[in-house]
Amino acid sequence: MCGIVGIVGHNPVAPLIVDALKRLEYRGYDSAGVATIEDGRLARRRAEGKLINLERKLAEEPLGGLIGIGHTRWATHGVPNEVNAHPHFSENVAIVHNGIIENFSELRAELVADGFVFASQTDTEVVAHLIARELMRGAAPKDAAFAALKRLQGAFALALLFRGDEDLIVGARNGPPLAIGHGEGEMYLGSDAIALAPFTEAITYLEDGDWTVVRRSGAEIFDMEGRTVQRQQQQSVGTSFLVDKGNHRHFMEKEIHEQPEVIAHTLAHYLDFTNGSVKPFETPFNFAEIDRLAISACGTAYLAGLIGKYWLERYARIPVDIDIASEFRYREMPLSNASAALFVSQSGETADTLASLRYCRAEGVPIASIVNVRDSTIARESDGIFPTLAGPEIGVASTKAFTCQLSIFASLAVRAGLERGTLTQDEARAMVRSLSEAPRYASQALRLEERIEKIARELSQVRHVLYLGRDTSYPLALEGALKLKEISYIHAEGYAAGELKHGPIALIDETMPVIVIAPHDRIFEKTVSNMQEVAARGGRIILITDEEGAAGAALDGAETIVMPTMPEFIAPIVYALPIQMLAYHTAVVMGTDVDQPRNLAKSVTVE
Ligand code: F6R
């Protein structure tokens, strides 16, 4: 999604803004721009495509000025070209914006009737003209901004620059995140703490409905009634890392390889491996006291929740409802007094997940969330959080956050099973011991990379792929298909293996590879029958299983990825790795932009 930066300081800001924008690249974007006040005038450079294009422009035509705003744009209204790129200008105002102004058509019509001429197709430009109109009517910049903000409906984080005041950036937030960074005689605005990391770790997060007046000397924050509000300044927890790929070609590759370590860190946060027990971490509800758990999330985080459902129901006997957050938020699900809600989000900013959380808040149920960004909005609005210790995930396709989310679900299943008396101490200890082996098996899975790379070369030749799995391998099949399509652009579908004959079997022919995820578990034989159905119709099978499974399947002509033999409980965590590697290497062979695939954003802050 769009990224925002604002700096008011003592040095030329354009290079600093570009530097900060680079740290927001991971969010996904398709054009970028920067505006400053140079020699008393608003000036800007914008470019379609990656930041390198903007840098080239700035090298040809440098931009001076000690105050400025910058933007990476993920197109919503209007194609990703230079004209639609931010910052947008109207008279003496410049604006960058993340979000969607829902009443923009109505506002645009009103402004056109007033004689304003629109240069772009964006919803953002209406805000610039609204403010310009207030300025023309004699309002001071701060008052003009406030008056315009009150007219806006929808989601926005924005930053404004005013010609005539070189010590003022106005920022506002309603939905997408916006943070103020505090420096020494220098102040910043940014979409997240990562963007501001080179400048400061002292951060104040705006809350929904807040707007701020930022000057070199500090920032004042107001609410939508215009009253001053106090928001706590904090040391950011996510800033100390460098956005660095190390020796890897892509962040995604690096993040896949980090998994043994981050899974271990995450598990060790919740489990005590020395005595095989669950640590007494805080939970916002007691699992023994709830009769239902509602889980809601988007994309890969949703699929982690789906595996969590299998585990929580099986081991702790808690009925779990799981929903895609964009559905949950509108479907008015009844929640009883004894329900609890659990949200899953790497970024902690996903608009639909946040809206679902707020629905549950209004329903009065206790709220927990599994988040990777600990100072995110979802984290801050939850009654309690279960942090994943994945570290910053930069590749747009989620990998290590997913396996860390699974690690938490597995730990919660053990904890909940003990609290509800559905697991004995011995059973729980055995499960914790199994989990303690997950990082080791994940390392072993990484050693299969060469074999997977070879299969990926074949996969890169096809247009359609089917993924099949049963039980906890079913959400993995969905995840495999999601990963492949998002980074290689090959069409892929995931199905429950048993569902094959209810429709998708019609697709099977010799051109359609079918990737079957089937550790040798209780239901392995059932999946083998489904594989036979595929083989009988000439389908090409790629089987991900263990040694026993490979021997048991006995399928002529099938490609097999042989995983280490491991306890059934931890298989979803470890089997995620070959699935990720398969998608990664296919995309590499195809030459796509692996870390920032087309049309996708890392942090989806609009619905
Ligand atoms: C897929 C992927 C997305 C995210 C989804 C939710 O690889 O990364 O499907 O999982 O956009 O994002 P978060 O977890 O930040 O809420």
XYZ file of C-alpha atoms and ligand atoms in Angstrom:
623
model
C 0.000 0.000 0.000
C 1.024 3.638 -0.277
C 3.812 4.896 1.940
C 4.099 8.403 3.343
C 7.071 10.411 4.558
C 7.364 14.015 5.721
C 10.462 15.804 7.025
C 10.960 19.303 8.343
C 14.612 19.842 9.216
C 17.908 21.625 8.634
C 19.305 19.691 5.699
C 18.108 19.284 2.124
C 15.265 16.826 2.574
C 14.776 15.253 -0.875
C 17.571 12.634 -0.493
C 16.403 11.864 3.054
C 12.839 11.399 1.868
C 13.937 9.040 -0.911
C 15.945 7.092 1.661
C 12.880 6.765 3.872
C 10.715 5.806 0.877
C 13.135 2.961 0.131
C 12.328 1.580 3.526
C 8.647 1.655 2.599
C 9.187 -0.131 -0.735
C 8.315 -3.449 0.871
C 4.700 -2.280 1.205
C 4.285 -2.501 -2.574
C 3.918 0.482 -4.964
C 3.883 1.410 -8.603
C 4.981 5.071 -8.687
C 6.667 7.531 -6.358
C 7.223 11.219 -5.791
C 8.628 13.896 -3.562
C 7.723 17.557 -3.047
C 9.585 20.284 -1.199
C 9.397 24.031 -0.766
C 12.306 25.258 -2.857
C 13.075 28.965 -3.060
C 9.667 29.721 -1.580
C 7.789 27.644 -4.180
C 6.274 24.168 -4.152
C 8.352 21.889 -6.345
C 8.082 18.181 -7.044
C 9.545 15.246 -8.943
C 7.427 12.200 -9.680
C 8.039 9.001 -11.598
C 6.147 5.936 -12.677
C 7.556 2.590 -11.531
C 10.277 1.950 -9.010
C 12.161 4.467 -6.888
C 15.188 4.159 -9.135
C 13.214 6.131 -11.742
C 12.534 8.881 -9.224
C 16.184 8.896 -8.211
C 17.203 9.317 -11.850
C 14.884 12.287 -12.163
C 16.261 13.811 -8.999
C 19.807 13.296 -10.265
C 18.936 15.130 -13.497
C 16.944 17.842 -11.754
C 17.830 18.004 -8.060
C 15.269 19.326 -5.612
C 16.360 21.692 -2.836
C 14.417 22.616 0.295
C 14.507 21.893 4.004
C 10.920 20.716 4.253
C 9.192 18.091 2.152
C 6.847 15.173 1.751
C 7.233 11.944 -0.214
C 5.109 9.045 -1.335
C 5.132 5.580 -2.807
C 1.792 5.001 -4.524
C -0.157 1.771 -4.845
C -2.801 2.683 -7.385
C -6.446 2.692 -6.343
C -8.066 5.518 -8.363
C -6.330 6.044 -11.696
C -3.592 4.111 -13.458
C -0.041 4.136 -12.086
C 1.492 6.887 -14.208
C 3.373 10.086 -13.422
C 0.282 12.285 -13.558
C -1.486 10.233 -10.908
C 1.642 9.893 -8.765
C 1.705 11.892 -5.533
C 2.377 14.571 -4.304
C -0.618 16.374 -5.761
C -0.730 20.166 -5.843
C -3.469 22.740 -5.753
C -2.387 26.367 -5.635
C -0.363 26.577 -2.422
C -0.924 23.060 -1.088
C 0.859 19.762 -1.658
C -0.519 16.462 -0.440
C 0.461 12.807 -0.144
C -2.212 10.315 0.833
C -2.631 6.652 1.681
C -6.178 5.284 1.633
C -9.384 5.905 -0.237
C -11.588 8.994 -0.040
C -14.988 7.355 -0.409
C -16.966 10.537 -1.089
C -14.487 11.772 -3.685
C -16.960 11.802 -6.623
C -19.340 14.091 -4.757
C -16.477 16.359 -3.615
C -14.974 16.397 -7.093
C -18.274 17.458 -8.655
C -18.588 20.251 -6.103
C -15.040 21.469 -6.753
C -15.418 21.277 -10.548
C -18.560 23.394 -10.217
C -16.431 25.876 -8.277
C -13.990 26.091 -11.168
C -11.230 23.754 -9.967
C -9.449 21.881 -12.721
C -8.290 18.350 -11.966
C -4.950 17.215 -13.301
C -5.208 13.572 -12.201
C -7.775 10.788 -11.841
C -6.994 10.321 -8.169
C -9.290 10.693 -5.194
C -6.421 12.459 -3.426
C -6.507 15.547 -5.589
C -9.930 16.520 -4.200
C -8.327 16.990 -0.791
C -5.707 19.348 -2.212
C -8.404 21.444 -3.908
C -10.652 21.429 -0.843
C -7.818 22.871 1.223
C -6.875 25.340 -1.499
C -10.474 26.584 -1.525
C -10.345 27.170 2.224
C -7.045 29.040 1.828
C -8.570 31.219 -0.893
C -11.419 32.011 1.457
C -8.815 33.370 3.872
C -8.290 30.470 6.271
C -4.860 29.901 7.801
C -3.174 26.662 6.607
C -3.937 24.731 9.792
C -7.600 25.811 9.786
C -7.932 25.127 6.072
C -6.649 21.594 6.611
C -9.014 21.006 9.515
C -12.014 22.286 7.573
C -11.184 19.965 4.670
C -10.570 16.947 6.902
C -14.057 17.297 8.318
C -15.477 16.828 4.808
C -13.662 13.565 4.134
C -15.234 10.130 4.354
C -13.206 6.968 4.018
C -9.732 5.899 4.975
C -6.770 8.210 4.936
C -3.361 8.946 6.244
C -2.059 12.123 4.739
C 0.635 14.749 4.919
C 0.353 18.324 3.686
C 2.821 21.034 2.783
C 1.904 24.710 2.470
C 3.674 27.259 0.336
C 4.368 30.243 2.569
C 5.086 28.253 5.714
C 8.394 26.420 5.612
C 8.006 25.210 9.166
C 4.728 23.298 8.824
C 3.596 19.833 7.827
C 0.034 18.868 8.665
C -0.653 15.155 9.032
C -3.915 13.288 9.621
C -5.010 9.748 10.215
C -8.287 7.900 9.827
C -7.561 4.250 9.144
C -4.100 3.717 7.645
C -1.296 4.273 10.131
C 0.734 7.453 10.528
C 3.557 8.051 12.986
C 5.310 11.204 14.136
C 9.075 10.904 14.575
C 10.801 13.193 17.063
C 14.317 14.429 16.281
C 16.618 17.204 17.500
C 15.153 20.335 15.945
C 13.949 18.104 13.143
C 10.585 16.314 12.942
C 9.227 13.560 10.768
C 6.054 11.865 9.639
C 6.002 8.323 8.326
C 3.659 5.456 7.540
C 5.578 3.331 9.998
C 8.540 3.351 12.319
C 10.624 1.415 9.785
C 10.531 4.394 7.403
C 11.834 6.699 10.107
C 14.421 4.299 11.490
C 17.525 6.133 10.197
C 16.318 9.380 11.749
C 14.746 8.525 15.087
C 13.356 5.799 17.307
C 11.193 8.229 19.285
C 7.753 7.729 17.792
C 4.218 8.895 18.506
C 1.452 6.991 16.729
C -1.590 8.982 15.699
C -4.924 7.394 16.520
C -7.926 7.341 14.201
C -9.429 10.802 13.959
C -6.180 12.515 14.996
C -4.503 15.218 13.000
C -1.256 16.925 13.742
C 0.655 20.131 13.200
C 4.347 19.300 12.879
C 7.037 21.955 13.144
C 10.803 21.796 13.752
C 10.169 22.467 17.417
C 7.698 19.587 17.901
C 4.206 18.355 17.113
C 0.745 19.173 18.428
C -2.037 16.621 18.016
C -5.749 17.393 17.734
C -8.960 15.392 17.465
C -11.797 15.961 15.008
C -13.397 18.441 17.393
C -10.213 20.490 17.179
C -9.260 19.778 20.806
C -5.646 19.110 21.730
C -5.066 15.453 22.594
C -2.091 13.756 24.195
C -0.608 10.650 22.631
C 2.217 8.813 24.243
C 5.680 9.036 22.742
C 7.397 5.641 22.647
C 10.653 3.999 21.676
C 9.894 2.071 18.535
C 10.561 -1.637 18.785
C 10.798 -2.269 15.076
C 13.454 0.139 13.969
C 16.843 -1.241 14.793
C 17.144 -3.583 11.815
C 18.655 -2.759 8.499
C 16.629 -3.464 5.404
C 19.244 -5.783 4.017
C 19.068 -8.949 1.925
C 22.415 -10.226 3.173
C 23.789 -12.760 0.675
C 20.390 -13.601 -0.684
C 18.973 -12.633 -4.054
C 15.625 -11.650 -2.597
C 14.121 -10.849 0.785
C 11.768 -13.768 0.251
C 14.687 -16.170 -0.084
C 16.299 -14.711 3.035
C 13.040 -14.965 4.945
C 12.469 -18.572 3.896
C 15.944 -19.413 5.181
C 15.462 -17.574 8.461
C 12.624 -19.890 9.421
C 14.429 -22.468 11.552
C 15.693 -19.613 13.718
C 12.520 -17.537 13.959
C 10.308 -20.575 14.536
C 12.642 -21.497 17.394
C 12.486 -17.960 18.855
C 8.727 -17.835 18.610
C 8.175 -21.263 20.146
C 10.640 -20.508 22.943
C 8.597 -17.429 23.827
C 5.595 -19.613 24.652
C 7.047 -22.990 25.546
C 9.647 -24.246 27.972
C 11.606 -26.903 26.105
C 13.682 -27.990 29.088
C 10.751 -29.372 31.021
C 8.302 -29.736 28.135
C 5.780 -27.255 29.533
C 3.823 -24.237 28.345
C 5.085 -20.950 29.781
C 2.591 -18.938 31.840
C 2.243 -16.194 29.208
C -0.620 -13.758 29.611
C -3.838 -14.341 27.664
C -6.791 -11.927 27.498
C -9.203 -14.800 28.129
C -9.082 -18.151 29.840
C -9.537 -20.930 27.309
C -11.512 -22.956 29.865
C -14.104 -20.200 30.146
C -14.975 -19.685 26.478
C -17.428 -21.757 24.493
C -16.433 -20.462 21.071
C -13.532 -18.750 19.409
C -13.933 -16.529 16.352
C -10.761 -16.260 14.271
C -10.520 -13.723 11.488
C -7.700 -12.696 9.141
C -6.791 -12.199 5.481
C -4.708 -14.127 2.952
C -1.893 -16.201 4.340
C -2.700 -15.130 7.909
C -6.214 -16.512 7.373
C -4.729 -19.824 6.255
C -2.608 -19.943 9.414
C -5.861 -19.442 11.315
C -7.476 -22.302 9.389
C -4.730 -24.673 10.527
C -5.154 -23.194 14.018
C -8.823 -24.170 13.880
C -7.956 -27.812 13.163
C -5.543 -27.845 16.113
C -7.713 -25.966 18.621
C -10.740 -28.095 17.841
C -8.812 -31.364 17.846
C -6.636 -30.865 20.911
C -8.598 -28.370 23.020
C -12.133 -29.164 21.828
C -12.944 -25.473 21.329
C -15.447 -24.837 18.524
C -13.741 -22.353 16.228
C -15.353 -20.126 13.604
C -12.882 -18.885 11.072
C -13.621 -16.152 8.591
C -11.921 -14.139 5.935
C -11.907 -10.713 7.577
C -13.497 -8.903 4.628
C -16.496 -11.224 5.019
C -16.546 -11.290 8.789
C -16.710 -7.518 9.133
C -20.061 -7.331 7.326
C -21.759 -10.609 8.127
C -22.988 -9.600 11.571
C -21.997 -12.784 13.281
C -23.679 -13.247 16.665
C -21.137 -13.489 19.472
C -22.199 -14.754 22.883
C -20.854 -13.592 26.250
C -18.719 -16.685 26.325
C -17.112 -16.076 22.938
C -13.640 -14.704 22.372
C -12.034 -13.355 19.232
C -8.583 -13.909 17.790
C -7.099 -11.933 14.895
C -4.030 -12.850 12.895
C -1.961 -10.286 11.032
C 1.681 -9.941 10.157
C 1.497 -6.180 9.609
C -1.141 -5.517 12.239
C -2.571 -2.887 9.875
C -4.786 -4.858 7.473
C -7.936 -2.757 7.115
C -10.428 -5.644 6.980
C -8.866 -7.443 9.944
C -8.878 -4.225 11.934
C -12.529 -3.596 11.064
C -13.389 -7.146 12.205
C -11.580 -6.487 15.460
C -13.612 -3.330 15.959
C -16.823 -5.254 15.279
C -15.864 -7.661 18.065
C -14.920 -4.753 20.312
C -18.411 -3.334 19.853
C -19.864 -6.775 20.649
C -17.926 -6.734 23.919
C -15.936 -9.946 23.514
C -12.324 -10.262 24.701
C -9.854 -9.761 21.868
C -6.459 -11.313 21.269
C -4.268 -11.001 18.223
C -1.302 -12.780 16.740
C 0.810 -9.994 15.250
C 4.324 -9.532 13.984
C 4.469 -5.744 14.295
C 4.050 -5.163 17.982
C 3.291 -1.467 17.836
C 0.739 -1.845 15.034
C -2.865 -0.693 15.275
C -4.268 -4.210 15.646
C -1.795 -4.897 18.453
C -2.667 -1.672 20.207
C -6.420 -2.233 19.958
C -6.328 -5.814 21.254
C -6.796 -6.804 24.896
C -3.730 -8.977 24.587
C -1.282 -9.977 21.888
C 0.649 -13.101 21.004
C 3.668 -11.691 19.200
C 5.361 -13.681 16.431
C 9.096 -13.259 16.700
C 9.674 -13.394 12.968
C 11.464 -10.038 12.721
C 10.540 -7.628 9.929
C 9.086 -9.419 6.912
C 9.891 -7.431 3.792
C 9.051 -9.782 0.897
C 5.436 -9.178 -0.062
C 4.713 -12.914 -0.004
C 4.441 -13.941 3.607
C 6.696 -16.843 4.587
C 8.333 -16.683 7.999
C 5.401 -14.798 9.526
C 3.171 -17.728 8.468
C 5.262 -20.426 10.138
C 5.621 -18.265 13.249
C 1.835 -17.796 13.328
C 1.512 -21.580 13.110
C 4.022 -21.952 15.934
C 1.800 -19.790 18.113
C -1.368 -21.647 17.163
C 0.344 -24.919 18.055
C 1.445 -23.495 21.424
C -2.055 -22.146 22.066
C -3.581 -25.533 21.244
C -1.415 -27.141 23.924
C -2.139 -24.375 26.422
C -5.881 -24.476 25.709
C -5.941 -28.289 25.860
C -4.407 -28.173 29.321
C -6.724 -25.407 30.545
C -9.786 -27.245 29.253
C -8.620 -30.633 30.493
C -8.680 -32.191 27.038
C -4.961 -32.960 27.124
C -3.143 -34.727 29.940
C 0.171 -33.351 31.188
C 1.929 -36.237 29.454
C 0.206 -35.571 26.150
C 0.999 -31.863 26.407
C 4.632 -32.620 27.217
C 4.894 -34.888 24.176
C 3.443 -32.126 21.985
C 5.888 -29.552 23.352
C 8.737 -31.977 22.719
C 7.506 -32.437 19.136
C 7.384 -28.686 18.661
C 10.928 -28.331 19.974
C 11.977 -30.459 16.966
C 10.261 -28.207 14.416
C 13.266 -25.875 13.845
C 15.551 -28.879 13.234
C 13.146 -30.385 10.700
C 12.763 -26.973 9.070
C 16.558 -26.855 8.575
C 16.417 -30.305 7.006
C 13.607 -29.194 4.716
C 15.784 -26.311 3.475
C 18.325 -28.871 2.282
C 15.794 -30.030 -0.309
C 16.201 -26.781 -2.182
C 18.188 -28.187 -5.093
C 15.575 -30.844 -5.789
C 12.805 -28.269 -5.485
C 14.600 -25.909 -7.836
C 14.654 -28.643 -10.470
C 10.915 -29.237 -10.129
C 10.336 -25.473 -10.197
C 11.964 -25.317 -13.625
C 9.306 -27.710 -14.913
C 6.564 -25.828 -13.127
C 7.598 -22.579 -14.773
C 6.502 -24.087 -18.126
C 2.844 -24.578 -17.194
C -0.112 -22.218 -16.957
C -2.232 -23.979 -14.316
C -1.430 -25.942 -11.167
C -3.658 -27.760 -8.690
C -2.690 -28.253 -5.040
C -4.351 -30.949 -2.952
C -4.229 -31.825 0.734
C -6.386 -33.222 3.520
C -6.816 -32.117 7.121
C -4.102 -29.593 8.067
C -2.530 -30.169 4.649
C -5.661 -28.688 3.058
C -4.926 -25.118 4.243
C -1.339 -25.771 3.153
C -2.642 -26.642 -0.314
C -4.482 -23.304 -0.346
C -1.318 -21.552 0.839
C 0.788 -23.290 -1.828
C -1.599 -22.112 -4.538
C -1.686 -18.578 -3.125
C 2.115 -18.374 -2.939
C 2.579 -19.668 -6.484
C 0.033 -17.376 -8.092
C 1.095 -14.230 -6.274
C 4.778 -14.371 -7.187
C 4.936 -16.416 -10.405
C 1.543 -15.314 -11.834
C 0.804 -18.957 -12.701
C -2.834 -19.767 -12.097
C -3.116 -22.159 -9.152
C -5.965 -23.587 -7.098
C -5.892 -25.348 -3.758
C -8.480 -28.007 -2.953
C -9.299 -30.407 -0.186
C -8.184 -33.699 -1.717
C -11.557 -35.311 -1.027
C -13.268 -32.558 -2.980
C -11.423 -33.431 -6.178
C -14.116 -35.647 -7.588
C -16.780 -33.019 -6.919
C -15.576 -30.803 -9.714
C -11.880 -30.041 -10.165
C -11.104 -33.532 -11.486
C -12.547 -32.286 -14.778
C -9.441 -30.126 -15.160
C -6.994 -33.016 -14.980
C -5.012 -33.888 -18.074
C -1.334 -34.379 -18.872
C -0.681 -30.619 -18.920
C -1.909 -30.028 -15.378
C 0.573 -30.660 -12.561
C -1.084 -31.656 -9.295
C 0.940 -30.947 -6.172
C -0.141 -33.235 -3.365
C 0.838 -32.448 0.211
C 0.592 -35.681 2.134
C 2.756 -36.569 5.107
C 2.323 -40.205 6.101
C -0.377 -39.571 8.713
C -3.736 -41.053 9.788
C -5.424 -40.129 6.543
C -2.560 -40.683 4.144
C -4.291 -43.644 2.475
C -7.301 -41.483 1.655
C -5.083 -38.982 -0.121
C -3.368 -41.813 -2.004
C -6.755 -42.798 -3.422
C -7.205 -39.244 -4.674
C -3.756 -39.357 -6.250
C -4.689 -42.562 -8.033
C -7.697 -40.767 -9.462
C -5.382 -38.081 -10.832
C -2.855 -40.604 -12.161
C -5.613 -42.577 -13.882
C -6.457 -39.445 -15.879
C -2.899 -38.760 -16.955
C -2.286 -35.962 -14.406
C 1.319 -35.159 -13.440
C 1.750 -35.611 -9.708
C 4.293 -33.839 -7.548
C 4.059 -35.445 -4.147
C 5.411 -33.820 -0.983
C 5.617 -36.524 1.637
C 8.054 -38.416 3.898
C 9.916 -41.682 3.272
C 7.061 -43.876 4.398
C 4.659 -41.857 2.279
C 6.922 -42.075 -0.781
C 7.114 -45.859 -0.387
C 3.400 -46.170 0.359
C 2.219 -44.055 -2.574
C 4.016 -46.230 -5.129
C 2.981 -44.052 -8.044
C 4.815 -44.469 -11.320
C 6.025 -41.265 -12.840
C 5.283 -39.054 -9.827
C 7.916 -36.523 -8.781
C 8.476 -36.831 -5.065
C 9.884 -34.358 -2.566
C 10.855 -36.511 0.383
C 10.655 -34.690 3.696
C 12.112 -35.903 6.984
C 9.808 -38.109 9.034
C 8.305 -36.067 11.854
C 5.422 -36.070 14.335
C 2.075 -35.376 12.638
C 1.370 -32.397 14.914
C 4.264 -30.275 13.636
C 4.045 -31.272 9.960
C 2.122 -28.140 8.817
C 4.879 -25.879 10.154
C 7.633 -27.783 8.375
C 5.757 -28.654 5.170
C 5.184 -24.943 4.586
C 8.850 -24.635 3.601
C 8.925 -26.816 0.452
C 5.729 -25.117 -0.663
C 7.317 -21.696 -0.282
C 10.534 -22.801 -1.999
C 8.598 -24.243 -4.915
C 6.794 -20.952 -5.479
C 9.977 -18.936 -4.950
C 12.106 -20.874 -7.428
C 9.335 -20.985 -10.021
C 9.098 -17.202 -9.823
C 12.878 -16.829 -10.048
C 12.979 -18.997 -13.176
C 10.172 -16.925 -14.657
C 11.990 -13.714 -13.828
C 9.176 -11.976 -11.965
C 9.661 -9.310 -9.307
C 9.676 -11.781 -6.425
C 9.762 -9.349 -3.510
C 7.309 -6.879 -4.973
C 5.014 -8.818 -7.284
C 2.796 -6.787 -9.560
C -0.392 -5.329 -8.100
C 0.328 -6.536 -4.569
C 0.973 -4.605 -1.382
C 2.543 -5.768 1.836
C 0.342 -3.846 4.151
C -3.239 -3.661 2.893
C -4.621 -0.614 4.620
C -7.683 -0.148 2.422
C -10.619 -2.531 2.156
C 0.330 -13.630 0.939
C 0.258 -12.493 1.836
C -1.062 -11.876 2.106
C -1.173 -11.461 3.570
C -2.493 -10.710 3.812
C -2.674 -10.351 5.271
O 1.640 -14.098 0.814
O 1.256 -12.043 2.340
O -2.094 -12.730 1.728
O -1.099 -12.610 4.362
O -2.495 -9.541 3.043
O -1.688 -9.495 5.711
P -1.410 -9.303 7.244
O -0.901 -10.602 7.788
O -0.390 -8.219 7.327
O -2.711 -8.931 7.889
